[in-house]
Amino acid sequence: MHGSRAANNALLDALLSQLGREPGAECAVCPPFPYLEQVSARLRGTPIALGAQTASEHGEGAYTGEVSAAMLKEFGCRYVIVGHSERRQIYGETDAQVAAKFCAAQGAGLVPILCVGETLEEREAGRTEEVVARQLDAVLNKTKFEKAVLAYEPVWAIGTGRNASPEQAQAVHGFLRERLSAEVRILYGGSVKPQNAAAIFAMPDVDGGLIGGASLVAKDFIEIVRAAK
């Protein structure tokens, strides 16, 4: 929940000046709902795609404050994040609700970016694979994982300054890869910075990043995108 019209324009000016012709890697930005129209207009005709941070599992109805996947599609979104750790932890989204959001996004023609990941307590208890498998299976039990992206975001490495080592990230990505078709892209999201991006992206099953705080600093985000080439 960051941004303003002025701040957005400054950030987009920098991104488009450096990545607007040939980013070198597929790239999308996911602003808060009120700024979708502004960002959509700025990105039109560029190789940078638009996404949203979440969507309702419902198509329409008496759900005050919610935003449907079809509404996002109408604003030019290609992607939508579902099941981000903050949505699960702060707002209590369950595996079943996240799976329903995933299906709603697919049904509206959006590419869902499904987030899975364990807390520090779960990792220290040796439950990492159990947790991410449960979160992924909630979706696989409802629909096929196609025209979708998976993002592994260890909760203990988000906004803490800590990050999984490239080898730790690879271990979980490799486990997830075994459960999905080879063409599914698996992103890593957990305090990715310019200093560690290249080493993380060099892992065989890490296909890119889901970038949080560093995406708000144009120089850092551009360096991370370039590291993903």
mmCIF file of N, CA and C in Angstrom, residues 116 129 132-133 136-137 140 145 148-152 168-188 200-209:
data_model
loop_
_atom_site.group_PDB
_atom_site.id
_atom_site.type_symbol
_atom_site.label_atom_id
_atom_site.label_comp_id
_atom_site.label_asym_id
_atom_site.label_seq_id
_atom_site.Cartn_x
_atom_site.Cartn_y
_atom_site.Cartn_z
ATOM 1 N N VAL A 116 2.988 -18.994 -2.357
ATOM 2 C CA VAL A 116 3.047 -19.999 -1.301
ATOM 3 C C VAL A 116 4.297 -19.736 -0.479
ATOM 4 N N GLU A 129 8.156 -28.089 3.231
ATOM 5 C CA GLU A 129 7.568 -28.798 2.100
ATOM 6 C C GLU A 129 6.099 -29.131 2.353
ATOM 7 N N VAL A 132 4.060 -25.708 1.807
ATOM 8 C CA VAL A 132 3.918 -25.234 0.423
ATOM 9 C C VAL A 132 3.137 -26.245 -0.419
ATOM 10 N N ALA A 133 3.285 -27.526 -0.120
ATOM 11 C CA ALA A 133 2.513 -28.544 -0.838
ATOM 12 C C ALA A 133 1.025 -28.388 -0.546
ATOM 13 N N LEU A 136 -0.287 -25.329 -2.443
ATOM 14 C CA LEU A 136 -0.391 -25.593 -3.876
ATOM 15 C C LEU A 136 -1.493 -26.593 -4.173
ATOM 16 N N ASP A 137 -1.606 -27.639 -3.366
ATOM 17 C CA ASP A 137 -2.616 -28.669 -3.609
ATOM 18 C C ASP A 137 -4.037 -28.120 -3.503
ATOM 19 N N LEU A 140 -4.526 -27.150 -6.984
ATOM 20 C CA LEU A 140 -4.505 -28.284 -7.913
ATOM 21 C C LEU A 140 -5.731 -29.180 -7.742
ATOM 22 N N PHE A 145 -3.075 -26.184 -13.172
ATOM 23 C CA PHE A 145 -2.159 -25.056 -13.011
ATOM 24 C C PHE A 145 -1.592 -24.726 -14.389
ATOM 25 N N ALA A 148 -0.619 -19.737 -15.590
ATOM 26 C CA ALA A 148 -0.476 -19.236 -14.221
ATOM 27 C C ALA A 148 1.000 -19.248 -13.848
ATOM 28 N N VAL A 149 1.317 -18.495 -12.815
ATOM 29 C CA VAL A 149 2.679 -18.374 -12.306
ATOM 30 C C VAL A 149 2.654 -18.738 -10.830
ATOM 31 N N LEU A 150 3.708 -19.392 -10.366
ATOM 32 C CA LEU A 150 3.841 -19.724 -8.950
ATOM 33 C C LEU A 150 4.945 -18.861 -8.355
ATOM 34 N N ALA A 151 4.735 -18.368 -7.146
ATOM 35 C CA ALA A 151 5.762 -17.577 -6.459
ATOM 36 C C ALA A 151 5.991 -18.165 -5.076
ATOM 37 N N TYR A 152 7.242 -18.540 -4.792
ATOM 38 C CA TYR A 152 7.604 -19.001 -3.448
ATOM 39 C C TYR A 152 8.119 -17.806 -2.662
ATOM 40 N N GLN A 168 18.813 -22.449 -0.515
ATOM 41 C CA GLN A 168 17.537 -22.674 0.173
ATOM 42 C C GLN A 168 16.375 -22.428 -0.780
ATOM 43 N N ALA A 169 16.472 -21.359 -1.572
ATOM 44 C CA ALA A 169 15.416 -21.069 -2.541
ATOM 45 C C ALA A 169 15.314 -22.205 -3.557
ATOM 46 N N GLN A 170 16.443 -22.650 -4.075
ATOM 47 C CA GLN A 170 16.458 -23.725 -5.060
ATOM 48 C C GLN A 170 15.844 -25.006 -4.508
ATOM 49 N N ALA A 171 16.115 -25.317 -3.254
ATOM 50 C CA ALA A 171 15.580 -26.552 -2.669
ATOM 51 C C ALA A 171 14.057 -26.556 -2.701
ATOM 52 N N VAL A 172 13.445 -25.441 -2.347
ATOM 53 C CA VAL A 172 11.984 -25.386 -2.344
ATOM 54 C C VAL A 172 11.451 -25.308 -3.774
ATOM 55 N N HIS A 173 12.114 -24.528 -4.620
ATOM 56 C CA HIS A 173 11.684 -24.435 -6.021
ATOM 57 C C HIS A 173 11.769 -25.801 -6.700
ATOM 58 N N GLY A 174 12.823 -26.546 -6.412
ATOM 59 C CA GLY A 174 12.962 -27.868 -6.990
ATOM 60 C C GLY A 174 11.846 -28.799 -6.536
ATOM 61 N N PHE A 175 11.484 -28.717 -5.268
ATOM 62 C CA PHE A 175 10.372 -29.514 -4.738
ATOM 63 C C PHE A 175 9.065 -29.149 -5.434
ATOM 64 N N LEU A 176 8.818 -27.850 -5.604
ATOM 65 C CA LEU A 176 7.587 -27.405 -6.264
ATOM 66 C C LEU A 176 7.583 -27.796 -7.736
ATOM 67 N N ARG A 177 8.735 -27.715 -8.380
ATOM 68 C CA ARG A 177 8.831 -28.046 -9.803
ATOM 69 C C ARG A 177 8.387 -29.484 -10.066
ATOM 70 N N GLU A 178 8.699 -30.387 -9.137
ATOM 71 C CA GLU A 178 8.331 -31.794 -9.304
ATOM 72 C C GLU A 178 6.817 -31.988 -9.357
ATOM 73 N N ARG A 179 6.057 -31.017 -8.847
ATOM 74 C CA ARG A 179 4.603 -31.138 -8.776
ATOM 75 C C ARG A 179 3.902 -30.432 -9.939
ATOM 76 N N LEU A 180 4.689 -29.795 -10.802
ATOM 77 C CA LEU A 180 4.113 -28.988 -11.874
ATOM 78 C C LEU A 180 4.770 -29.321 -13.205
ATOM 79 N N SER A 181 4.149 -28.904 -14.283
ATOM 80 C CA SER A 181 4.753 -29.117 -15.590
ATOM 81 C C SER A 181 5.983 -28.225 -15.736
ATOM 82 N N ALA A 182 6.882 -28.634 -16.618
ATOM 83 C CA ALA A 182 8.182 -27.975 -16.733
ATOM 84 C C ALA A 182 8.076 -26.520 -17.160
ATOM 85 N N GLU A 183 7.007 -26.168 -17.895
ATOM 86 C CA GLU A 183 6.926 -24.805 -18.419
ATOM 87 C C GLU A 183 6.398 -23.787 -17.411
ATOM 88 N N VAL A 184 5.900 -24.231 -16.255
ATOM 89 C CA VAL A 184 5.397 -23.283 -15.247
ATOM 90 C C VAL A 184 6.558 -22.467 -14.696
ATOM 91 N N ARG A 185 6.377 -21.165 -14.648
ATOM 92 C CA ARG A 185 7.408 -20.286 -14.093
ATOM 93 C C ARG A 185 7.238 -20.181 -12.581
ATOM 94 N N ILE A 186 8.353 -20.356 -11.890
ATOM 95 C CA ILE A 186 8.345 -20.266 -10.433
ATOM 96 C C ILE A 186 9.247 -19.102 -10.030
ATOM 97 N N LEU A 187 8.648 -18.105 -9.398
ATOM 98 C CA LEU A 187 9.366 -16.910 -8.976
ATOM 99 C C LEU A 187 9.762 -17.028 -7.512
ATOM 100 N N TYR A 188 10.818 -16.326 -7.141
ATOM 101 C CA TYR A 188 11.204 -16.241 -5.735
ATOM 102 C C TYR A 188 10.884 -14.847 -5.223
ATOM 103 N N ILE A 200 20.476 -15.542 -6.905
ATOM 104 C CA ILE A 200 19.207 -16.268 -6.749
ATOM 105 C C ILE A 200 18.678 -16.706 -8.107
ATOM 106 N N PHE A 201 18.696 -15.795 -9.074
ATOM 107 C CA PHE A 201 18.154 -16.110 -10.397
ATOM 108 C C PHE A 201 19.002 -17.142 -11.146
ATOM 109 N N ALA A 202 20.240 -17.328 -10.712
ATOM 110 C CA ALA A 202 21.113 -18.310 -11.365
ATOM 111 C C ALA A 202 20.731 -19.747 -11.016
ATOM 112 N N MET A 203 19.921 -19.950 -9.989
ATOM 113 C CA MET A 203 19.513 -21.293 -9.600
ATOM 114 C C MET A 203 18.635 -21.905 -10.700
ATOM 115 N N PRO A 204 18.768 -23.189 -10.969
ATOM 116 C CA PRO A 204 18.101 -23.788 -12.136
ATOM 117 C C PRO A 204 16.580 -23.735 -12.125
ATOM 118 N N ASP A 205 15.969 -23.726 -10.937
ATOM 119 C CA ASP A 205 14.505 -23.729 -10.884
ATOM 120 C C ASP A 205 13.919 -22.399 -10.436
ATOM 121 N N VAL A 206 14.749 -21.356 -10.410
ATOM 122 C CA VAL A 206 14.264 -20.009 -10.088
ATOM 123 C C VAL A 206 14.154 -19.239 -11.403
ATOM 124 N N ASP A 207 12.919 -18.898 -11.780
ATOM 125 C CA ASP A 207 12.674 -18.284 -13.090
ATOM 126 C C ASP A 207 12.539 -16.770 -13.049
ATOM 127 N N GLY A 208 12.606 -16.190 -11.864
ATOM 128 C CA GLY A 208 12.453 -14.741 -11.752
ATOM 129 C C GLY A 208 12.084 -14.381 -10.333
ATOM 130 N N GLY A 209 11.626 -13.156 -10.137
ATOM 131 C CA GLY A 209 11.345 -12.689 -8.790
ATOM 132 C C GLY A 209 10.010 -11.996 -8.659
#
